[in-house]
Amino acid sequence: MVRIEPFQIKSGRIRSGFTAALMAVGMGIGSAAGLPAQAETFLEESGTIVPAEHSYTFEGTAGQAITITLESEEFDSVVSLIDAAGEEIAFNDDFGGTLNSALFVTLPEDGVYTVTARSFSGEGGDYQLVVRLSSPFDITYNEAQELNQQGNFEDAIARFTDAIALDDSQASAYLGRAEATLGRLYTEQGDSIAGPEDIPADIREVIISDFERAADLIAASGNEERANYLREQTDYLRNGSSEPGM
């Protein structure tokens, strides 16, 4: 069990379902070689193979704000937080324009929590899991996300801007602000927005600026594919001449 400190980091490797199965077959062949045909069976069970996953525990305190990140360059990560009763209280797949995962959670009660790290499709690879106390940026960003999900776009934009002021190197805050800006626009103008040309020029430039900054940060982190996808969206917003790439 791991108690939360300012930084707690776990590294590991998730094996793919295929790799794990292949290893199991290899071990079976090796151990069974030369056994009599009528050897006694000691164990026989049936079950379901689930995608490879690793779990870690830590002791938390009610009201404690924590941030959990799961990053990998080799697979699409998924992270979840489970309470002492075995209930999942938080989950994330893709975060901040990447295939990495992150959770911002205020713990509801004292107790032992479990963090589960897994790959989306069961493929394997190296990863790094970090459980830490939330920073001012984390707390502000999470507040902005909650406001955005509630449809309170004006306040969400303000909180994303506050988060950027705290740390301007986080692509997620720029993407969040762009999403909130679009949300506010569609709330105000609805069906009158049929394409980029219907977005007021000043608002379009704000969104383009946030997309471009996010794309640069994502590219700098090594994810050129995601960055190029964002740039395609930016070009579509700017020119409106063709559908953005998928």
XYZ file of N, CA and C in Angstrom:
738
model
N 0.851 -1.195 0.000
C 0.000 0.000 0.000
C 0.880 1.235 0.000
N 0.494 2.237 -0.755
C 1.271 3.458 -0.912
C 0.512 4.622 -0.294
N 1.132 5.359 0.613
C 0.526 6.560 1.170
C 0.861 7.732 0.265
N -0.106 8.608 0.017
C 0.133 9.741 -0.874
C 1.167 10.676 -0.270
N 2.197 10.943 -1.030
C 3.191 11.960 -0.710
C 3.187 12.927 -1.893
N 3.973 14.022 -1.837
C 3.957 14.952 -2.966
C 4.162 14.269 -4.314
N 5.008 13.242 -4.364
C 5.187 12.527 -5.616
C 5.301 11.031 -5.333
N 4.416 10.250 -5.948
C 4.507 8.793 -5.891
C 4.436 8.298 -7.324
N 5.466 7.582 -7.750
C 5.567 7.163 -9.134
C 5.752 5.653 -9.216
N 4.992 5.038 -10.079
C 5.149 3.615 -10.352
C 5.366 3.442 -11.845
N 6.318 2.605 -12.195
C 6.546 2.294 -13.599
C 6.345 0.802 -13.795
N 6.023 0.412 -14.995
C 5.838 -1.005 -15.247
C 5.626 -1.276 -16.709
N 5.236 -2.499 -16.984
C 4.969 -2.882 -18.369
C 3.726 -3.751 -18.387
N 2.767 -3.369 -19.192
C 1.561 -4.173 -19.377
C 1.781 -5.078 -20.581
N 1.589 -6.367 -20.373
C 1.743 -7.303 -21.487
C 0.420 -7.422 -22.235
N 0.513 -7.527 -23.546
C -0.702 -7.673 -24.344
C -1.354 -9.013 -24.073
N -2.671 -9.091 -24.356
C -3.365 -10.355 -24.179
C -2.718 -11.458 -25.004
N -2.299 -11.118 -26.228
C -1.665 -12.107 -27.108
C -0.352 -12.573 -26.515
N 0.481 -11.607 -26.035
C 1.779 -11.967 -25.464
C 1.605 -12.831 -24.233
N 0.678 -12.435 -23.355
C 0.458 -13.203 -22.133
C -0.015 -14.614 -22.464
N -0.927 -14.722 -23.446
C -1.428 -16.036 -23.827
C -0.327 -16.892 -24.419
N 0.529 -16.285 -25.238
C 1.624 -17.009 -25.867
C 2.589 -17.524 -24.815
N 2.897 -16.674 -23.804
C 3.768 -17.102 -22.715
C 3.147 -18.262 -21.954
N 1.836 -18.186 -21.718
C 1.163 -19.251 -20.996
C 1.230 -20.560 -21.762
N 1.046 -20.478 -23.082
C 1.138 -21.678 -23.913
C 2.536 -22.244 -23.845
N 3.556 -21.378 -23.946
C 4.937 -21.831 -23.884
C 5.255 -22.514 -22.574
N 4.787 -21.923 -21.453
C 5.017 -22.512 -20.146
C 4.321 -23.851 -20.040
N 3.112 -23.955 -20.623
C 2.377 -25.213 -20.569
C 3.098 -26.317 -21.322
N 3.624 -25.978 -22.480
C 4.341 -26.967 -23.277
C 5.571 -27.448 -22.530
N 6.305 -26.502 -21.942
C 7.536 -26.857 -21.248
C 7.275 -27.743 -20.048
N 6.237 -27.417 -19.274
C 5.989 -28.161 -18.047
C 5.338 -29.520 -18.315
N 4.630 -29.625 -19.445
C 3.913 -30.870 -19.717
C 4.740 -31.871 -20.497
N 5.871 -31.441 -21.030
C 6.672 -32.321 -21.880
C 7.077 -33.581 -21.113
N 6.823 -34.738 -21.709
C 7.268 -35.991 -21.120
C 6.338 -36.551 -20.067
N 5.236 -35.892 -19.737
C 4.311 -36.402 -18.737
C 3.521 -37.572 -19.302
N 3.143 -38.514 -18.453
C 2.314 -39.630 -18.931
C 1.001 -39.119 -19.500
N 0.452 -39.814 -20.452
C -0.774 -39.387 -21.117
C -1.924 -39.286 -20.138
N -1.933 -40.130 -19.073
C -3.029 -40.138 -18.128
C -2.654 -39.428 -16.828
N -1.803 -38.412 -16.881
C -1.372 -37.700 -15.673
C -2.579 -37.116 -14.957
N -2.514 -37.120 -13.612
C -3.629 -36.627 -12.810
C -3.794 -35.113 -12.967
N -5.013 -34.640 -13.060
C -5.314 -33.208 -13.146
C -5.467 -32.655 -11.746
N -4.680 -31.641 -11.417
C -4.739 -31.021 -10.100
C -5.666 -29.805 -10.064
N -5.823 -29.122 -11.196
C -6.646 -27.916 -11.215
C -7.228 -27.731 -12.600
N -8.503 -27.469 -12.643
C -9.152 -27.179 -13.922
C -10.227 -26.135 -13.684
N -10.069 -24.953 -14.300
C -10.998 -23.835 -14.110
C -11.336 -23.228 -15.468
N -12.486 -22.611 -15.548
C -12.840 -21.843 -16.736
C -13.059 -20.397 -16.321
N -12.875 -19.465 -17.243
C -13.022 -18.061 -16.907
C -12.893 -17.190 -18.135
N -12.786 -15.907 -17.887
C -12.687 -14.935 -18.966
C -11.397 -14.153 -18.826
N -10.637 -14.057 -19.906
C -9.421 -13.246 -19.920
C -9.824 -11.797 -20.150
N -9.405 -10.875 -19.274
C -9.687 -9.450 -19.438
C -8.424 -8.758 -19.908
N -8.553 -7.538 -20.483
C -7.350 -6.814 -20.899
C -6.351 -6.681 -19.754
N -5.075 -6.774 -20.084
C -4.028 -6.706 -19.068
C -4.144 -5.424 -18.264
N -3.970 -5.549 -16.940
C -4.029 -4.380 -16.094
C -3.209 -4.592 -14.832
N -2.757 -3.497 -14.254
C -2.044 -3.517 -12.989
C -2.775 -2.613 -12.012
N -2.757 -2.971 -10.730
C -3.428 -2.171 -9.708
C -2.469 -1.825 -8.588
N -2.635 -0.633 -8.027
C -1.829 -0.160 -6.909
C -2.759 0.468 -5.882
N -2.387 0.406 -4.607
C -3.222 0.984 -3.561
C -2.481 2.109 -2.844
N -3.260 3.033 -2.309
C -2.707 4.093 -1.476
C -3.733 4.477 -0.420
N -3.268 5.070 0.656
C -4.145 5.498 1.738
C -4.413 6.988 1.604
N -5.679 7.355 1.537
C -6.045 8.751 1.353
C -6.908 9.271 2.483
N -7.079 10.597 2.496
C -7.840 11.282 3.537
C -8.992 12.047 2.906
N -10.128 12.061 3.567
C -11.300 12.782 3.067
C -10.956 14.243 2.814
N -11.374 14.739 1.642
C -11.121 16.132 1.281
C -9.779 16.368 0.624
N -8.951 15.353 0.536
C -7.632 15.489 -0.074
C -7.768 15.559 -1.594
N -7.179 16.578 -2.193
C -7.207 16.739 -3.649
C -5.992 16.045 -4.242
N -6.228 15.081 -5.112
C -5.128 14.343 -5.713
C -5.241 14.363 -7.236
N -4.102 14.177 -7.862
C -4.027 14.066 -9.316
C -3.368 12.741 -9.647
N -3.956 12.013 -10.580
C -3.424 10.724 -11.022
C -3.181 10.808 -12.525
N -1.969 10.500 -12.955
C -1.671 10.493 -14.384
C -1.113 9.133 -14.780
N -1.511 8.671 -15.958
C -1.015 7.427 -16.533
C -0.570 7.731 -17.952
N 0.726 7.586 -18.199
C 1.290 7.956 -19.490
C 2.042 6.784 -20.108
N 1.916 6.656 -21.417
C 2.647 5.632 -22.147
C 2.866 6.097 -23.573
N 4.015 5.756 -24.127
C 4.295 6.034 -25.530
C 3.968 4.823 -26.399
N 3.506 3.737 -25.755
C 3.336 2.480 -26.478
C 1.893 1.992 -26.564
N 0.991 2.543 -25.746
C -0.406 2.101 -25.829
C -1.337 3.205 -25.351
N -2.607 3.048 -25.688
C -3.665 3.975 -25.296
C -4.065 3.627 -23.861
N -3.740 4.508 -22.923
C -3.925 4.177 -21.509
C -5.327 4.503 -21.003
N -5.732 3.768 -19.955
C -6.990 3.990 -19.254
C -6.696 3.893 -17.757
N -7.175 4.855 -16.977
C -6.942 4.818 -15.537
C -8.264 4.964 -14.798
N -8.395 4.254 -13.682
C -9.604 4.372 -12.865
C -9.220 4.370 -11.389
N -10.092 4.972 -10.591
C -9.903 5.038 -9.145
C -11.067 4.333 -8.473
N -10.741 3.417 -7.565
C -11.746 2.585 -6.907
C -11.642 2.784 -5.398
N -12.791 2.940 -4.740
C -12.767 3.171 -3.299
C -12.689 1.857 -2.522
N -12.694 1.963 -1.186
C -12.513 0.788 -0.342
C -13.648 -0.222 -0.492
N -14.813 0.247 -0.928
C -15.957 -0.642 -1.112
C -15.944 -1.331 -2.474
N -14.940 -1.021 -3.289
C -14.845 -1.627 -4.610
C -15.608 -0.897 -5.684
N -16.083 0.317 -5.386
C -16.831 1.114 -6.356
C -15.897 2.045 -7.132
N -16.064 2.089 -8.453
C -15.278 3.013 -9.263
C -15.827 4.427 -9.088
N -14.973 5.353 -8.651
C -15.432 6.720 -8.403
C -14.876 7.705 -9.428
N -13.931 7.296 -10.244
C -13.399 8.170 -11.291
C -12.759 7.315 -12.371
N -12.822 7.830 -13.615
C -12.325 7.079 -14.771
C -11.909 8.055 -15.849
N -10.846 7.745 -16.580
C -10.472 8.566 -17.730
C -9.757 7.727 -18.764
N -10.052 8.028 -20.035
C -9.351 7.393 -21.151
C -8.387 8.430 -21.738
N -8.818 9.183 -22.730
C -7.935 10.186 -23.354
C -8.023 11.508 -22.596
N -6.890 12.188 -22.495
C -6.858 13.447 -21.762
C -5.980 14.461 -22.488
N -6.473 15.687 -22.571
C -5.665 16.800 -23.062
C -5.152 16.638 -24.471
N -5.957 16.031 -25.346
C -5.535 15.888 -26.732
C -4.527 14.779 -26.956
N -4.355 13.885 -25.974
C -3.415 12.779 -26.114
C -4.129 11.470 -25.792
N -3.411 10.355 -25.939
C -3.945 9.057 -25.559
C -3.593 8.709 -24.119
N -2.942 9.635 -23.411
C -2.647 9.434 -21.995
C -3.896 9.707 -21.164
N -3.828 9.389 -19.876
C -4.994 9.522 -19.001
C -4.651 10.341 -17.761
N -5.661 11.030 -17.222
C -5.467 11.811 -16.001
C -6.776 11.924 -15.236
N -6.665 11.934 -13.911
C -7.814 12.121 -13.031
C -7.495 13.218 -12.027
N -8.476 14.073 -11.741
C -8.376 15.078 -10.689
C -9.525 14.804 -9.729
N -9.204 14.373 -8.527
C -10.232 13.876 -7.626
C -10.050 14.446 -6.225
N -11.167 14.835 -5.591
C -11.174 15.139 -4.168
C -11.709 13.905 -3.464
N -10.897 13.282 -2.635
C -11.275 12.016 -2.017
C -12.473 12.203 -1.087
N -13.474 11.336 -1.204
C -14.695 11.505 -0.420
C -14.587 11.060 1.030
N -13.629 10.184 1.346
C -13.527 9.666 2.709
C -12.135 9.102 2.969
N -11.837 8.917 4.261
C -10.590 8.267 4.631
C -10.646 6.803 4.190
N -9.487 6.258 3.821
C -9.479 4.839 3.492
C -8.428 4.476 2.463
N -8.473 3.235 2.067
C -7.534 2.701 1.083
C -8.190 2.745 -0.301
N -7.519 3.362 -1.246
C -8.013 3.485 -2.620
C -7.131 2.663 -3.550
N -7.725 2.215 -4.645
C -7.005 1.423 -5.639
C -6.989 2.159 -6.969
N -5.820 2.285 -7.557
C -5.668 2.857 -8.891
C -5.392 1.708 -9.856
N -6.191 1.620 -10.903
C -6.012 0.570 -11.899
C -5.521 1.175 -13.198
N -4.400 0.657 -13.680
C -3.810 1.100 -14.947
C -3.976 -0.018 -15.968
N -4.521 0.321 -17.129
C -4.657 -0.689 -18.176
C -4.598 -0.040 -19.542
N -4.489 -0.870 -20.556
C -4.495 -0.375 -21.930
C -5.897 -0.513 -22.498
N -6.266 0.398 -23.373
C -7.635 0.458 -23.893
C -8.028 -0.811 -24.634
N -7.115 -1.319 -25.457
C -7.454 -2.473 -26.301
C -6.725 -3.743 -25.898
N -6.051 -3.715 -24.740
C -5.358 -4.906 -24.281
C -3.941 -5.044 -24.811
N -3.472 -4.069 -25.595
C -2.100 -4.142 -26.085
C -1.142 -3.833 -24.934
N 0.114 -4.200 -25.081
C 1.069 -4.036 -23.992
C 2.049 -2.910 -24.219
N 2.850 -2.643 -23.200
C 3.876 -1.617 -23.309
C 4.266 -1.035 -21.963
N 5.283 -0.209 -21.983
C 5.750 0.446 -20.776
C 4.846 1.625 -20.432
N 4.785 1.967 -19.148
C 3.964 3.086 -18.706
C 4.543 3.696 -17.440
N 4.046 4.878 -17.102
C 4.390 5.523 -15.843
C 3.112 6.037 -15.196
N 2.879 5.604 -13.973
C 1.714 6.017 -13.196
C 2.176 6.905 -12.052
N 1.553 8.080 -11.918
C 1.916 9.014 -10.850
C 0.666 9.378 -10.053
N 0.748 9.263 -8.741
C -0.303 9.708 -7.833
C 0.320 10.791 -6.954
N -0.253 11.995 -6.986
C 0.344 13.101 -6.242
C -0.732 14.054 -5.743
N -0.333 14.905 -4.821
C -1.219 15.960 -4.370
C -1.433 16.937 -5.518
N -2.647 17.418 -5.677
C -2.961 18.312 -6.788
C -2.265 19.660 -6.625
N -1.807 20.206 -7.746
C -1.193 21.530 -7.771
C -2.283 22.588 -7.944
N -1.969 23.873 -7.751
C -2.950 24.923 -8.026
C -3.496 24.850 -9.453
N -2.627 24.518 -10.421
C -3.104 24.358 -11.801
C -4.125 23.232 -11.885
N -3.803 22.082 -11.290
C -4.707 20.933 -11.335
C -6.094 21.300 -10.808
N -6.123 21.962 -9.663
C -7.395 22.311 -9.023
C -8.183 23.285 -9.893
N -7.497 24.286 -10.418
C -8.167 25.284 -11.259
C -8.662 24.659 -12.560
N -7.826 23.823 -13.164
C -8.224 23.155 -14.406
C -9.440 22.271 -14.184
N -9.436 21.528 -13.079
C -10.567 20.648 -12.794
C -11.849 21.448 -12.582
N -11.754 22.594 -11.915
C -12.925 23.461 -11.740
C -13.443 23.927 -13.099
N -12.517 24.275 -13.996
C -12.907 24.719 -15.334
C -13.607 23.600 -16.097
N -13.080 22.397 -15.985
C -13.697 21.254 -16.660
C -15.113 21.007 -16.160
N -15.297 21.098 -14.854
C -16.627 20.862 -14.284
C -17.616 21.934 -14.750
N -17.168 23.178 -14.791
C -18.025 24.259 -15.278
C -18.388 24.040 -16.748
N -17.425 23.592 -17.518
C -17.655 23.329 -18.937
C -18.689 22.222 -19.127
N -18.565 21.157 -18.349
C -19.499 20.041 -18.447
C -20.905 20.443 -18.001
N -20.990 21.409 -17.105
C -22.291 21.903 -16.637
C -22.938 22.871 -17.623
N -22.182 23.266 -18.663
C -22.700 24.227 -19.630
C -22.540 25.663 -19.197
N -21.767 25.901 -18.141
C -21.481 27.257 -17.675
C -20.226 27.738 -18.397
N -20.378 28.024 -19.670
C -19.222 28.267 -20.527
C -18.481 29.555 -20.188
N -19.195 30.602 -19.809
C -18.546 31.873 -19.501
C -17.568 31.711 -18.346
N -18.029 31.087 -17.259
C -17.147 30.881 -16.111
C -16.052 29.865 -16.417
N -16.381 28.881 -17.267
C -15.372 27.890 -17.650
C -14.220 28.558 -18.396
N -14.557 29.460 -19.322
C -13.520 30.184 -20.067
C -12.623 30.958 -19.109
N -13.233 31.606 -18.123
C -12.464 32.387 -17.152
C -11.531 31.492 -16.344
N -12.020 30.296 -15.931
C -11.183 29.410 -15.123
C -10.092 28.750 -15.961
N -10.379 28.432 -17.231
C -9.318 27.916 -18.096
C -8.233 28.980 -18.278
N -8.641 30.230 -18.394
C -7.675 31.320 -18.524
C -6.840 31.446 -17.254
N -7.478 31.273 -16.098
C -6.736 31.282 -14.832
C -5.727 30.134 -14.784
N -6.139 28.965 -15.262
C -5.247 27.804 -15.267
C -4.040 28.052 -16.171
N -4.273 28.666 -17.322
C -3.174 28.978 -18.240
C -2.208 29.963 -17.595
N -2.740 30.911 -16.828
C -1.878 31.870 -16.135
C -0.999 31.164 -15.101
N -1.508 30.084 -14.525
C -0.730 29.323 -13.544
C 0.332 28.456 -14.205
N 0.017 27.914 -15.378
C 0.959 27.054 -16.099
C 0.595 27.082 -17.579
N 1.370 27.832 -18.356
C 1.040 27.997 -19.779
C 1.648 26.919 -20.665
N 2.138 25.840 -20.049
C 2.733 24.755 -20.838
C 1.811 23.552 -20.953
N 0.557 23.680 -20.510
C -0.383 22.561 -20.513
C -1.370 22.700 -21.672
N -1.239 21.819 -22.664
C -2.112 21.867 -23.838
C -3.576 21.694 -23.464
N -3.840 20.925 -22.433
C -5.225 20.629 -22.060
C -6.020 21.886 -21.735
N -5.381 22.884 -21.119
C -6.094 24.105 -20.748
C -6.486 24.913 -21.982
N -5.625 24.947 -22.986
C -5.950 25.657 -24.233
C -7.092 24.956 -24.975
N -7.035 23.628 -25.015
C -8.095 22.877 -25.674
C -9.417 23.040 -24.929
N -9.353 23.046 -23.598
C -10.559 23.241 -22.811
C -11.181 24.599 -23.051
N -10.338 25.627 -23.124
C -10.856 26.973 -23.355
C -11.478 27.096 -24.744
N -10.847 26.459 -25.735
C -11.413 26.477 -27.083
C -12.764 25.768 -27.112
N -12.861 24.647 -26.414
C -14.121 23.905 -26.363
C -15.209 24.740 -25.681
N -14.851 25.409 -24.582
C -15.831 26.246 -23.873
C -16.262 27.431 -24.734
N -15.331 27.988 -25.495
C -15.659 29.107 -26.377
C -16.643 28.668 -27.454
N -16.416 27.488 -28.024
C -17.348 26.946 -29.006
C -18.701 26.634 -28.367
N -18.662 26.111 -27.153
C -19.903 25.805 -26.443
C -20.740 27.045 -26.211
N -20.087 28.120 -25.808
C -20.799 29.386 -25.595
C -21.398 29.894 -26.897
N -20.625 29.791 -27.982
C -21.101 30.266 -29.279
C -22.345 29.503 -29.726
N -22.311 28.178 -29.620
C -23.448 27.381 -30.061
C -24.662 27.582 -29.169
N -24.423 27.864 -27.891
C -25.531 28.164 -26.990
C -26.223 29.455 -27.406
N -25.424 30.426 -27.839
C -25.971 31.730 -28.211
C -26.578 31.738 -29.603
N -25.954 31.009 -30.557
C -26.390 31.125 -31.948
C -26.951 29.839 -32.544
N -26.734 28.726 -31.879
C -27.364 27.467 -32.249
C -27.220 27.088 -33.707
N -28.355 26.807 -34.337
C -28.368 26.266 -35.697
C -27.893 27.251 -36.761
N -27.687 28.497 -36.390
C -27.211 29.465 -37.383
C -25.750 29.222 -37.748
N -25.053 28.383 -36.977
C -23.648 28.062 -37.272
C -23.619 26.793 -38.111
N -23.463 26.966 -39.414
C -23.415 25.825 -40.327
C -21.987 25.462 -40.709
N -21.051 26.376 -40.532
C -19.663 26.138 -40.892
C -18.779 27.220 -40.333
N -17.475 27.112 -40.524
C -16.532 28.087 -39.978
C -16.826 29.526 -40.401
N -17.357 29.670 -41.610
C -17.621 31.021 -42.116
C -18.720 31.722 -41.315
N -19.507 30.951 -40.546
C -20.583 31.540 -39.750
C -20.116 31.953 -38.350
N -18.895 31.613 -38.007
C -18.349 31.993 -36.709
C -17.786 33.406 -36.808
N -18.175 34.307 -35.926
C -17.623 35.674 -35.966
C -16.098 35.645 -35.985
N -15.508 36.541 -36.772
C -14.064 36.514 -36.997
C -13.268 36.594 -35.703
N -13.696 37.424 -34.743
C -12.928 37.569 -33.513
C -12.960 36.292 -32.679
N -14.102 35.635 -32.659
C -14.208 34.383 -31.900
C -13.425 33.275 -32.595
N -13.497 33.264 -33.919
C -12.754 32.253 -34.658
C -11.253 32.374 -34.394
N -10.743 33.604 -34.335
C -9.317 33.803 -34.084
C -8.920 33.351 -32.686
N -9.802 33.544 -31.719
C -9.522 33.087 -30.354
C -9.385 31.562 -30.337
N -10.315 30.871 -30.995
C -10.281 29.405 -31.032
C -9.050 28.915 -31.784
N -8.766 29.535 -32.927
C -7.595 29.151 -33.716
C -6.321 29.324 -32.903
N -6.224 30.433 -32.178
C -5.038 30.689 -31.365
C -4.837 29.602 -30.308
N -5.928 29.196 -29.649
C -5.822 28.146 -28.632
C -5.460 26.807 -29.262
N -6.050 26.488 -30.412
C -5.711 25.241 -31.100
C -4.239 25.217 -31.511
N -3.753 26.330 -32.040
C -2.367 26.377 -32.496
C -1.394 26.226 -31.330
N -1.697 26.892 -30.221
C -0.823 26.772 -29.046
C -0.832 25.338 -28.516
N -2.001 24.731 -28.459
C -2.102 23.349 -27.996
C -1.346 22.408 -28.925
N -1.473 22.611 -30.235
C -0.782 21.763 -31.207
C 0.728 21.859 -31.030
N 1.244 23.062 -30.810
C 2.686 23.237 -30.610
C 3.155 22.504 -29.359
N 2.381 22.573 -28.282
C 2.760 21.915 -27.027
C 2.698 20.398 -27.169
N 1.676 19.907 -27.861
C 1.552 18.469 -28.065
C 2.687 17.960 -28.945
N 3.040 18.705 -29.980
C 4.163 18.322 -30.837
C 5.464 18.304 -30.048
N 5.634 19.283 -29.169
C 6.853 19.355 -28.358
C 6.970 18.169 -27.411
N 5.831 17.593 -27.049
C 5.841 16.422 -26.156
C 6.126 15.137 -26.924
N 6.193 15.230 -28.254
C 6.540 14.072 -29.072
C 5.385 13.430 -29.810
N 4.161 13.957 -29.634
C 2.995 13.359 -30.294
C 2.648 14.164 -31.542
N 3.416 13.960 -32.588
C 3.256 14.731 -33.817
C 1.942 14.396 -34.513
N 1.482 13.154 -34.396
C 0.237 12.758 -35.055
C -0.950 13.548 -34.502
N -1.030 13.648 -33.189
C -2.106 14.411 -32.564
C -1.995 15.891 -32.905
N -0.776 16.383 -32.915
C -0.555 17.791 -33.235
C -1.021 18.097 -34.656
N -0.724 17.209 -35.589
C -1.135 17.427 -36.977
C -2.651 17.380 -37.125
N -3.295 16.508 -36.357
C -4.752 16.460 -36.386
C -5.337 17.801 -35.940
N -4.782 18.370 -34.879
C -5.249 19.673 -34.399
C -5.011 20.754 -35.438
N -3.866 20.675 -36.116
C -3.564 21.676 -37.141
C -4.532 21.580 -38.310
N -5.005 20.369 -38.614
C -6.010 20.215 -39.661
C -7.316 20.904 -39.252
N -7.672 20.764 -37.959
C -8.867 21.449 -37.475
C -8.685 22.966 -37.571
N -7.483 23.416 -37.260
C -7.181 24.849 -37.325
C -7.305 25.372 -38.752
N -6.761 24.616 -39.706
C -6.838 25.025 -41.114
C -8.293 25.081 -41.578
N -9.079 24.124 -41.133
C -10.496 24.109 -41.507
C -11.217 25.330 -40.946
N -10.930 25.667 -39.695
C -11.534 26.856 -39.094
C -11.114 28.124 -39.826
N -9.870 28.169 -40.227
C -9.341 29.379 -40.870
C -9.846 29.527 -42.301
N -9.867 28.394 -43.048
C -10.193 28.486 -44.465
C -11.622 28.050 -44.794
N -12.091 27.030 -44.086
C -13.451 26.553 -44.300
C -13.689 26.014 -45.694
N -12.645 25.604 -46.390
C -12.810 25.183 -47.778
C -13.053 23.685 -47.921
N -12.689 22.917 -46.891
C -12.876 21.466 -46.984
C -13.037 20.913 -45.577
N -13.563 19.703 -45.525
C -13.751 19.091 -44.210
C -12.392 18.776 -43.600
N -12.275 18.903 -42.258
C -10.999 18.582 -41.615
C -10.695 17.104 -41.714
N -9.407 16.747 -41.676
C -9.015 15.357 -41.739
C -9.407 14.608 -40.479
N -9.541 13.325 -40.601
C -9.922 12.490 -39.469
C -8.700 11.781 -38.913
